[in-house]
PDB file of C-alpha atoms in Angstrom:
ATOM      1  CA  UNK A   1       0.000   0.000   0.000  1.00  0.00           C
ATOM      2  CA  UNK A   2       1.238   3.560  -0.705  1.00  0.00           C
ATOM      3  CA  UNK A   3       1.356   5.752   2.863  1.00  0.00           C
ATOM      4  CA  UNK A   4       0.328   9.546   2.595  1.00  0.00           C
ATOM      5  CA  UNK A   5       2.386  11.341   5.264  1.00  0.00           C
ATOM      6  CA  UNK A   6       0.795  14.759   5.884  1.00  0.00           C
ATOM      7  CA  UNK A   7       2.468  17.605   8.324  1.00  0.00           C
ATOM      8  CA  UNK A   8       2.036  18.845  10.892  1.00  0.00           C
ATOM      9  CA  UNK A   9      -0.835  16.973  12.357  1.00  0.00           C
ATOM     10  CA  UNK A  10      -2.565  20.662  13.492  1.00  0.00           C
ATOM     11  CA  UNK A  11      -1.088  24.012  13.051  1.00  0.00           C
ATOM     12  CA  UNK A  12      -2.940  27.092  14.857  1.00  0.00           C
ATOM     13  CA  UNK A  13      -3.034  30.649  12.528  1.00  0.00           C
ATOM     14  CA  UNK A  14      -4.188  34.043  12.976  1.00  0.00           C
ATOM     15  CA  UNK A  15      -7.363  34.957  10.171  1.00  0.00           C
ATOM     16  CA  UNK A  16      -5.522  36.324   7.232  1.00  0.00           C
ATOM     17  CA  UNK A  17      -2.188  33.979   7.366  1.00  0.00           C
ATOM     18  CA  UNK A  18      -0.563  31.643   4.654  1.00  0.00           C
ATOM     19  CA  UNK A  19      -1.126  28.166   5.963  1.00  0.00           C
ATOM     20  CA  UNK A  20       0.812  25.210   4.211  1.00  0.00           C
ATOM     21  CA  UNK A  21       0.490  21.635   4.697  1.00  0.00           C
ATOM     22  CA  UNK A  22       2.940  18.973   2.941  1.00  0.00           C
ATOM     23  CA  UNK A  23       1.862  15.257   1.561  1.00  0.00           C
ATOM     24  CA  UNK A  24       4.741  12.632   1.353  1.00  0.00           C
ATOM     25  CA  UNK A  25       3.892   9.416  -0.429  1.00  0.00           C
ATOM     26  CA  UNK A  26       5.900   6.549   0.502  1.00  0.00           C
ATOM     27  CA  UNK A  27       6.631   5.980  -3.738  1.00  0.00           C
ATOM     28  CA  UNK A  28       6.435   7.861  -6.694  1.00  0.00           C
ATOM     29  CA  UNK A  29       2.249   8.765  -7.404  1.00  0.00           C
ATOM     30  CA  UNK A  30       3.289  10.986 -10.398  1.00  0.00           C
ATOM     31  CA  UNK A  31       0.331  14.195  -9.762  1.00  0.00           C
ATOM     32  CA  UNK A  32      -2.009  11.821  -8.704  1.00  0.00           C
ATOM     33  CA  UNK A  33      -2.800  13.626  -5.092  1.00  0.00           C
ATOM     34  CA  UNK A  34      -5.974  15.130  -4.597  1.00  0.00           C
ATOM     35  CA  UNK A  35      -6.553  17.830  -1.095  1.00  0.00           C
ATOM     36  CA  UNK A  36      -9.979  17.725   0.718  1.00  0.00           C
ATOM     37  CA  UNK A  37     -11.214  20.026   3.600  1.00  0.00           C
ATOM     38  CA  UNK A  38     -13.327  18.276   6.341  1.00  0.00           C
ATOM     39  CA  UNK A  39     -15.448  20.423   8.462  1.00  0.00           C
ATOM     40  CA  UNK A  40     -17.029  18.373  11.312  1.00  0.00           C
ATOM     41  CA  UNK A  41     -20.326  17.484  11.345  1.00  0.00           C
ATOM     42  CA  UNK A  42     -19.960  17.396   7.229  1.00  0.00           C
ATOM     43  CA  UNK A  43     -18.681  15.694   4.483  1.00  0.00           C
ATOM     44  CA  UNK A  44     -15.593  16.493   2.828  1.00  0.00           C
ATOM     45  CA  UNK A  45     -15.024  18.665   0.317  1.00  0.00           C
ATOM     46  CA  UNK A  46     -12.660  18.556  -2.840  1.00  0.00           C
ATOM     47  CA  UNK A  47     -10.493  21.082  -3.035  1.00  0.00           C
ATOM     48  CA  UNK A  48      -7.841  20.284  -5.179  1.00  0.00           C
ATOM     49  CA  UNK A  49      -7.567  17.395  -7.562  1.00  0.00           C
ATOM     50  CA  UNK A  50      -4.504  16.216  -9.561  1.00  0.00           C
ATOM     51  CA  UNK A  51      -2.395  17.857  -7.093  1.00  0.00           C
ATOM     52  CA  UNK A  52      -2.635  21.436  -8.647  1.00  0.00           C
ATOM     53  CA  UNK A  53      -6.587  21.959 -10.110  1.00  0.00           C
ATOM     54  CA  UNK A  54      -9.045  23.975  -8.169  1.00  0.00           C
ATOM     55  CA  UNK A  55     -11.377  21.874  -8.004  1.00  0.00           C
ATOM     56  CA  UNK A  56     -14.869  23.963  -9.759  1.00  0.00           C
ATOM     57  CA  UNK A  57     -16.511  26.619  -7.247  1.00  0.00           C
ATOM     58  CA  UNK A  58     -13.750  26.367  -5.094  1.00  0.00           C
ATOM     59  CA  UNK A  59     -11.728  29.579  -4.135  1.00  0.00           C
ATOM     60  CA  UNK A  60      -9.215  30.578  -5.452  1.00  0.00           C
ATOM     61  CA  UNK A  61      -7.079  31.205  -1.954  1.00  0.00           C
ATOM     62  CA  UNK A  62      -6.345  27.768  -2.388  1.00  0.00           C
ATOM     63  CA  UNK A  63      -3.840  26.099  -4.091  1.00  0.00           C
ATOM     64  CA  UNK A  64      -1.299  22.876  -4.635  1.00  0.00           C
ATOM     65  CA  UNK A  65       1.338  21.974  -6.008  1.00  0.00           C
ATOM     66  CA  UNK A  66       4.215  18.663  -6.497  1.00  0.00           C
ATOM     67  CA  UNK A  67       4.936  15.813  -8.201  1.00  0.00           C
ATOM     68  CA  UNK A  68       6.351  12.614  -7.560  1.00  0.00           C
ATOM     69  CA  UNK A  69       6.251  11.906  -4.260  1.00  0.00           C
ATOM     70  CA  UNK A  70       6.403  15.716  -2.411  1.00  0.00           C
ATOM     71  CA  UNK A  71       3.349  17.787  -2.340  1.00  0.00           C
ATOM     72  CA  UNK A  72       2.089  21.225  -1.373  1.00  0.00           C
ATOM     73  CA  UNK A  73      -1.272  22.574  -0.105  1.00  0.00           C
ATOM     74  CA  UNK A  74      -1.716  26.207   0.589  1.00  0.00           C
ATOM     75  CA  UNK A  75      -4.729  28.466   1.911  1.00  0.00           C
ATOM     76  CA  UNK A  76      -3.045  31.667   1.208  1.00  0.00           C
ATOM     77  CA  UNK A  77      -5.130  33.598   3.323  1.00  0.00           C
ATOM     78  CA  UNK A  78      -6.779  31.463   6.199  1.00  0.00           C
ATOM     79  CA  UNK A  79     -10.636  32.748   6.617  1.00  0.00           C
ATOM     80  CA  UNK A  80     -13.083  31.594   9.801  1.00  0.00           C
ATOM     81  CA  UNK A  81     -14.465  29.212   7.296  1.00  0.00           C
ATOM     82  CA  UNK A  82     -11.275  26.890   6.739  1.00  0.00           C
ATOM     83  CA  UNK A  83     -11.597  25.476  10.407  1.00  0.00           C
ATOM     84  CA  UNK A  84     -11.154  22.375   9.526  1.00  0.00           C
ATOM     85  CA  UNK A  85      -8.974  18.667   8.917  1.00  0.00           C
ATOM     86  CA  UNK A  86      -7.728  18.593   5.751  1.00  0.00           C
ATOM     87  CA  UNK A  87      -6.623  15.256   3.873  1.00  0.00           C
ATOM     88  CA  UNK A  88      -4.624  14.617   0.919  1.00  0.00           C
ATOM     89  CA  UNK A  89      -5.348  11.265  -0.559  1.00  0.00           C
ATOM     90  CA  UNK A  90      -3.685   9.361  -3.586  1.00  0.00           C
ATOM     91  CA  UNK A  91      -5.542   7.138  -6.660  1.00  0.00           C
ATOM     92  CA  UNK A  92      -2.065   6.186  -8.326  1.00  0.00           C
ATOM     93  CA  UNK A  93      -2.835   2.641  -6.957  1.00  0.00           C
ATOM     94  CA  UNK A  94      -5.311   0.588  -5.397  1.00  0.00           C
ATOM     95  CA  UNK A  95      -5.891   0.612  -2.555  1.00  0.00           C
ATOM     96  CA  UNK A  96      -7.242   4.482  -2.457  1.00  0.00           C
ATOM     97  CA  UNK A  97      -5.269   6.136   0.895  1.00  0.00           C
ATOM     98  CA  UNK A  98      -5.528   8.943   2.764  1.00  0.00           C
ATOM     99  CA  UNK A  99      -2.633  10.855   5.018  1.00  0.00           C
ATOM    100  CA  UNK A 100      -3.750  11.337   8.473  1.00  0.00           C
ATOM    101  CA  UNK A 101      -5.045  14.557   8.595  1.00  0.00           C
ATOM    102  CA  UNK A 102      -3.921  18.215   9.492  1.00  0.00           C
ATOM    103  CA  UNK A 103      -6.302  20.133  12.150  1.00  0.00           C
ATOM    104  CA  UNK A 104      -6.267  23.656  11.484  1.00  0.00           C
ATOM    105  CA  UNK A 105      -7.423  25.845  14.333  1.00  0.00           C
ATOM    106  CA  UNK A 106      -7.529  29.873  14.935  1.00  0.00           C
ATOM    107  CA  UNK A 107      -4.499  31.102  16.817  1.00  0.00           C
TER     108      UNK A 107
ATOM    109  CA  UNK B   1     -25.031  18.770 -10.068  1.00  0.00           C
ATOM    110  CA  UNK B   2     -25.043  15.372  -8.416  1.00  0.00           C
ATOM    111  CA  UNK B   3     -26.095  14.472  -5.056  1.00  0.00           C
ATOM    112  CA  UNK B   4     -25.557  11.519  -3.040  1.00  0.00           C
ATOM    113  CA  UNK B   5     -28.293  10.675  -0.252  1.00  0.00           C
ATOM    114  CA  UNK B   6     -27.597   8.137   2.067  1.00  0.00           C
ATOM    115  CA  UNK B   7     -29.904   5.887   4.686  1.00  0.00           C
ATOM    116  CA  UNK B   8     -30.290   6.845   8.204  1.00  0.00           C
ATOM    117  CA  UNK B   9     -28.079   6.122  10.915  1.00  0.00           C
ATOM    118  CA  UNK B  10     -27.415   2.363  12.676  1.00  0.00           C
ATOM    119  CA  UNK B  11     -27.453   0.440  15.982  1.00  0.00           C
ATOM    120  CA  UNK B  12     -25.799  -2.601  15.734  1.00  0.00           C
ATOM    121  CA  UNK B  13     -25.041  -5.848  17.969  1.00  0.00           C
ATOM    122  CA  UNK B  14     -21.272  -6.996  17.682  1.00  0.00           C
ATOM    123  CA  UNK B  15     -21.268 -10.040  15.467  1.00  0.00           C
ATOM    124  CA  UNK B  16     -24.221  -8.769  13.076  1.00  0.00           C
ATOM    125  CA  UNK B  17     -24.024  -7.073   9.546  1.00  0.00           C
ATOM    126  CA  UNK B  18     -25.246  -3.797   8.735  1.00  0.00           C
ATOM    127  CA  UNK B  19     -26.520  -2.736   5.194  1.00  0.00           C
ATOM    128  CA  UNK B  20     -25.957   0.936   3.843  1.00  0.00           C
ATOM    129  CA  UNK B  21     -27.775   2.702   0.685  1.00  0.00           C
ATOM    130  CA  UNK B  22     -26.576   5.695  -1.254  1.00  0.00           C
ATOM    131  CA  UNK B  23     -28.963   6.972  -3.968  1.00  0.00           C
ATOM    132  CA  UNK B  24     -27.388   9.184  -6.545  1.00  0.00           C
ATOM    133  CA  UNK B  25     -29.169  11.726  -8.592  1.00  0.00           C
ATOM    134  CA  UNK B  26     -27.545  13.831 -11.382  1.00  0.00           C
ATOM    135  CA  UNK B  27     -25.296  13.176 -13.335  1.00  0.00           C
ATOM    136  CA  UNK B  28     -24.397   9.701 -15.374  1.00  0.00           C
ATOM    137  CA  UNK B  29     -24.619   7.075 -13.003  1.00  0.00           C
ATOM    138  CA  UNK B  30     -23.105   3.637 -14.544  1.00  0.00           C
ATOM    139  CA  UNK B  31     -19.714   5.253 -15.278  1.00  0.00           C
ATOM    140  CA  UNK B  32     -18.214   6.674 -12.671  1.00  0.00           C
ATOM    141  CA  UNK B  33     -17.130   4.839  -9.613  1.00  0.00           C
ATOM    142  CA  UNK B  34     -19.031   5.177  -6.214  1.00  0.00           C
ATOM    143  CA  UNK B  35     -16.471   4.526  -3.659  1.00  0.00           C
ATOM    144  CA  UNK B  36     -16.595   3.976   0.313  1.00  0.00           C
ATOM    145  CA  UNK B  37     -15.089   5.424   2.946  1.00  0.00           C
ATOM    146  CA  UNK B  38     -15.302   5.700   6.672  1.00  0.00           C
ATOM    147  CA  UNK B  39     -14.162   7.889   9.530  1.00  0.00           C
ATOM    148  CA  UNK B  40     -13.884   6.195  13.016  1.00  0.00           C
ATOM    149  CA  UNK B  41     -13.977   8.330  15.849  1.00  0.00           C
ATOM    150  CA  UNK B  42     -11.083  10.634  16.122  1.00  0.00           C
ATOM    151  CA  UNK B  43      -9.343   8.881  13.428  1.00  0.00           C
ATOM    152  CA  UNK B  44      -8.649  10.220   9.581  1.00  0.00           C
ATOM    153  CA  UNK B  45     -10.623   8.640   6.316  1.00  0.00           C
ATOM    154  CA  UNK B  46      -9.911   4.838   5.488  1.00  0.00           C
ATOM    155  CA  UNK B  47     -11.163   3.786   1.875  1.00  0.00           C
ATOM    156  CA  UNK B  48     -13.230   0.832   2.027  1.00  0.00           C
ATOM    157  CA  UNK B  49     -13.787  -0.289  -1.475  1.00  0.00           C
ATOM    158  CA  UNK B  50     -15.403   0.875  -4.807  1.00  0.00           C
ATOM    159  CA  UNK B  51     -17.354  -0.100  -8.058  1.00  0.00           C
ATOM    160  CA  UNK B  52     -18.260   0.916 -11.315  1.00  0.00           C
ATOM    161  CA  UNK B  53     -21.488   0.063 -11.681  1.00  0.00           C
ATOM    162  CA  UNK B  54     -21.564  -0.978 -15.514  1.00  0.00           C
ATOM    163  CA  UNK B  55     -18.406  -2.994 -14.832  1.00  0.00           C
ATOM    164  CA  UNK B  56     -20.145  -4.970 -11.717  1.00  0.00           C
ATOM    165  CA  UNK B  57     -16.023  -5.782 -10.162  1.00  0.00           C
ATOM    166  CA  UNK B  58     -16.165  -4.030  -6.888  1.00  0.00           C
ATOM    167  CA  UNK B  59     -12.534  -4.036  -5.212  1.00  0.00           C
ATOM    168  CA  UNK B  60     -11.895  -3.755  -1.689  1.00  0.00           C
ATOM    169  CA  UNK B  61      -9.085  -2.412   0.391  1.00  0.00           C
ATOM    170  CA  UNK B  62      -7.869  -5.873   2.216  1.00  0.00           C
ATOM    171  CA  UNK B  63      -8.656  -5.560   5.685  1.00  0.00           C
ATOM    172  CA  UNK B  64     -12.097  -5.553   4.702  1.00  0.00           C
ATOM    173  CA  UNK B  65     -11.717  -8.470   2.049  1.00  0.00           C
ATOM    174  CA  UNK B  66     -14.249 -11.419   3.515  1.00  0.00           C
ATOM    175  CA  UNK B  67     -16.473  -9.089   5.537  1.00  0.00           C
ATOM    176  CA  UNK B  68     -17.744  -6.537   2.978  1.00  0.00           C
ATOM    177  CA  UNK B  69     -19.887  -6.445  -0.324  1.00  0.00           C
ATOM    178  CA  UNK B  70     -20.431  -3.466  -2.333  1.00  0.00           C
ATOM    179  CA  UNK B  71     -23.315  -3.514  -5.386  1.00  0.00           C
ATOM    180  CA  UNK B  72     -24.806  -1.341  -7.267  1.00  0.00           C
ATOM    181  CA  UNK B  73     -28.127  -1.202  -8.635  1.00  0.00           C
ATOM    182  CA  UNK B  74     -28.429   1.073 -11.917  1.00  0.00           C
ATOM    183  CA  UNK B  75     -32.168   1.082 -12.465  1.00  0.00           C
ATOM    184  CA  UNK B  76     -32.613   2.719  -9.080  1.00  0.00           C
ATOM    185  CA  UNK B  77     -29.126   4.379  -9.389  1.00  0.00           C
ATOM    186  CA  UNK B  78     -28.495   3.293  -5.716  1.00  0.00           C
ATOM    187  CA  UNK B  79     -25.192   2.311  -4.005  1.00  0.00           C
ATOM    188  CA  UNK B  80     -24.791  -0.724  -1.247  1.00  0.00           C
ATOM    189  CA  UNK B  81     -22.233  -1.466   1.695  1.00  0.00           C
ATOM    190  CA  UNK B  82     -22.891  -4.050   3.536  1.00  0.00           C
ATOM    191  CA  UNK B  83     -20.314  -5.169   6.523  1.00  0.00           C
ATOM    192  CA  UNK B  84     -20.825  -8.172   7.925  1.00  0.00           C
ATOM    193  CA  UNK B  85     -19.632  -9.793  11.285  1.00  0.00           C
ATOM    194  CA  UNK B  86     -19.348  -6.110  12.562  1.00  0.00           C
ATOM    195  CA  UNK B  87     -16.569  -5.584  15.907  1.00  0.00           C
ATOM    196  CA  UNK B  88     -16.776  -2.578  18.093  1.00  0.00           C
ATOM    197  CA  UNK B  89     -14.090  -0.787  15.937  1.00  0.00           C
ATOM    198  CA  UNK B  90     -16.416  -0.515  13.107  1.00  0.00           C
ATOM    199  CA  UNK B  91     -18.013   2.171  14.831  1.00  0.00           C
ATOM    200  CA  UNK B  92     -18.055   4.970  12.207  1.00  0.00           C
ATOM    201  CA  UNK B  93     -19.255   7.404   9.683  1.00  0.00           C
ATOM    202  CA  UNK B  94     -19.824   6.032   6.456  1.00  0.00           C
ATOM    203  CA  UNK B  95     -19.316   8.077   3.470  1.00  0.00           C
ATOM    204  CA  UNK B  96     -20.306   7.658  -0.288  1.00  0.00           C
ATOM    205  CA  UNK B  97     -18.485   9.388  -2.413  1.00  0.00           C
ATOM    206  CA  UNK B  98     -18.454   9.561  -6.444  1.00  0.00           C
ATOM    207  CA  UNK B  99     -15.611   9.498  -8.283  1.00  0.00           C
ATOM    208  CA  UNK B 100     -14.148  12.297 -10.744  1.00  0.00           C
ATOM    209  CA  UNK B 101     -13.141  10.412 -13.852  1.00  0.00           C
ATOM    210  CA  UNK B 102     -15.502   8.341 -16.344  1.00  0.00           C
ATOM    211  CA  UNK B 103     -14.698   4.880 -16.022  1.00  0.00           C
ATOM    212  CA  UNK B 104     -11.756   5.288 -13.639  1.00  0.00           C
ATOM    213  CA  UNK B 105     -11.234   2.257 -11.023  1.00  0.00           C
ATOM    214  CA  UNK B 106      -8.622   4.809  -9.326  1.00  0.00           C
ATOM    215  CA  UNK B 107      -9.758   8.562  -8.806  1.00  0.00           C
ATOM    216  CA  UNK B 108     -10.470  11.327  -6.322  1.00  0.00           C
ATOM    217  CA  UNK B 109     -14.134  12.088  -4.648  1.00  0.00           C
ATOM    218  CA  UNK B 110     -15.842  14.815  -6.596  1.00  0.00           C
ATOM    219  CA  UNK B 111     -19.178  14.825  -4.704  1.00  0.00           C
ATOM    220  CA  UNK B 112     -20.006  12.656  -1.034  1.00  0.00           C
ATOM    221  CA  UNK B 113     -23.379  12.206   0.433  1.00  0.00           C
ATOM    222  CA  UNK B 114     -23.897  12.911   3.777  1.00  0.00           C
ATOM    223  CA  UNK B 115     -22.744  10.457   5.865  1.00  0.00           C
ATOM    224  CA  UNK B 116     -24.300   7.085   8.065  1.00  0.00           C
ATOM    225  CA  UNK B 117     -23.264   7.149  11.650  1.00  0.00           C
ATOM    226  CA  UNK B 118     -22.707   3.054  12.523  1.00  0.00           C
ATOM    227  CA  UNK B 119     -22.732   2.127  16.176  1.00  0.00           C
ATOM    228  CA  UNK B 120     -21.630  -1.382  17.262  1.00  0.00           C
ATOM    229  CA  UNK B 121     -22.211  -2.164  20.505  1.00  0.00           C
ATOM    230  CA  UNK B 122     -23.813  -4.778  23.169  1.00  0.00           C
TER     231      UNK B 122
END
């Protein structure tokens, strides 16, 4: 199985601040790394897909990048609504995997 | 726009199975994958398994393999988990999620319904 590696595990930032998260795969998944945003109490959300497309009605204060087996997710200005877990996950291969998860909170 | 609706939450005895529906509207059904996934308490997203409805092969992630069946049913364009011999530890939400790509076995979630809380316990 491929493992997704996501850090840091939570990060806390003021409203306003550039927040980055980073996706390791344990081998090379090419672009195929997709970002959601998990709000509890809903479902997720796809944010990015093929580690750099905005994902349709998605804004645009969000973006990723990286290939291979290093990947970027940025919010570059962190609103009240981004509270949240966000996951990247990777379809390269079966079976589908997530990394574990970065809790943002408000500083 | 699609849109996933799943059944209502579960209360389960250890030991029993548990069925779950997810009934798509929108969109092409038969060619895009509806995939499973779950979110135990306080832990991150596990992937379950997936089909393609016109291509009837579900796959599973292993742990699972034995214990789970997925089906789809395209004249009611509805979606089916069943676990069986459910443990404790299968205590979760259950997410339905559709896939992004047209015939695509691997892919990302483009749309989710809303969830199935599952509760195992004596």
């Amino acid at each position: 199985d491929i493992q997704m590696t996501q850090s840091p595990s939570s990060l806390s930032a003021s409203l306003g601040d550039r927040v980055t998260i980073t996706c390791q795969a344990s081998q090379h998944i090419r672009d195929q790394l997709h970002w959601y945003r998990h709000k509890p109490g809903h479902a997720p959300d796809l944010l990015i897909y093929d580690a750099s497309n905005l994902q349709s009605g998605v804004p645009s204060r969000f973006s990723g990048s990286g290939s291979g087996t290093d990947f970027t997710f940025t919010i570059s200005s962190l609103q009240s609504e981004d509270i949240a877990t966000y996951y990247c996950q990777q379809n390269y291969d079966l079976p589908l995997t997530f990394g574990g998860g970065t809790k943002v909170e408000i500083k | 726009q699609v849109q996933l609706v799943q059944s209502g939450a579960e209360v389960k005895k250890p030991g029993s199975s548990v069925t779950v529906s997810c009934k798509s509207s929108g969109g092409t059904f038969n060619t895009f994958a509806i995939g499973w996934v779950r979110q135990a308490p306080g832990q991150g997203l596990e992937w379950i398994g997936g089909i393609i409805p016109i291509l009837y092969a579900p796959n599973y992630a292993e742990k699972f393999h034995g214990r789970v069946t997925i089906r789809a049913d395209e004249s009611s364009r509805t979606a089916y988990l069943e676990l069986r011999s459910l443990r404790s530890d299968d205590t979760a939400v259950y997410y339905c999620a559709r896939g992004g790509r047209e015939l695509a076995t691997t892919h990302y979630f483009a749309s989710w319904g809303q969830g199935s809380l599952v509760t195992v316990s004596s």
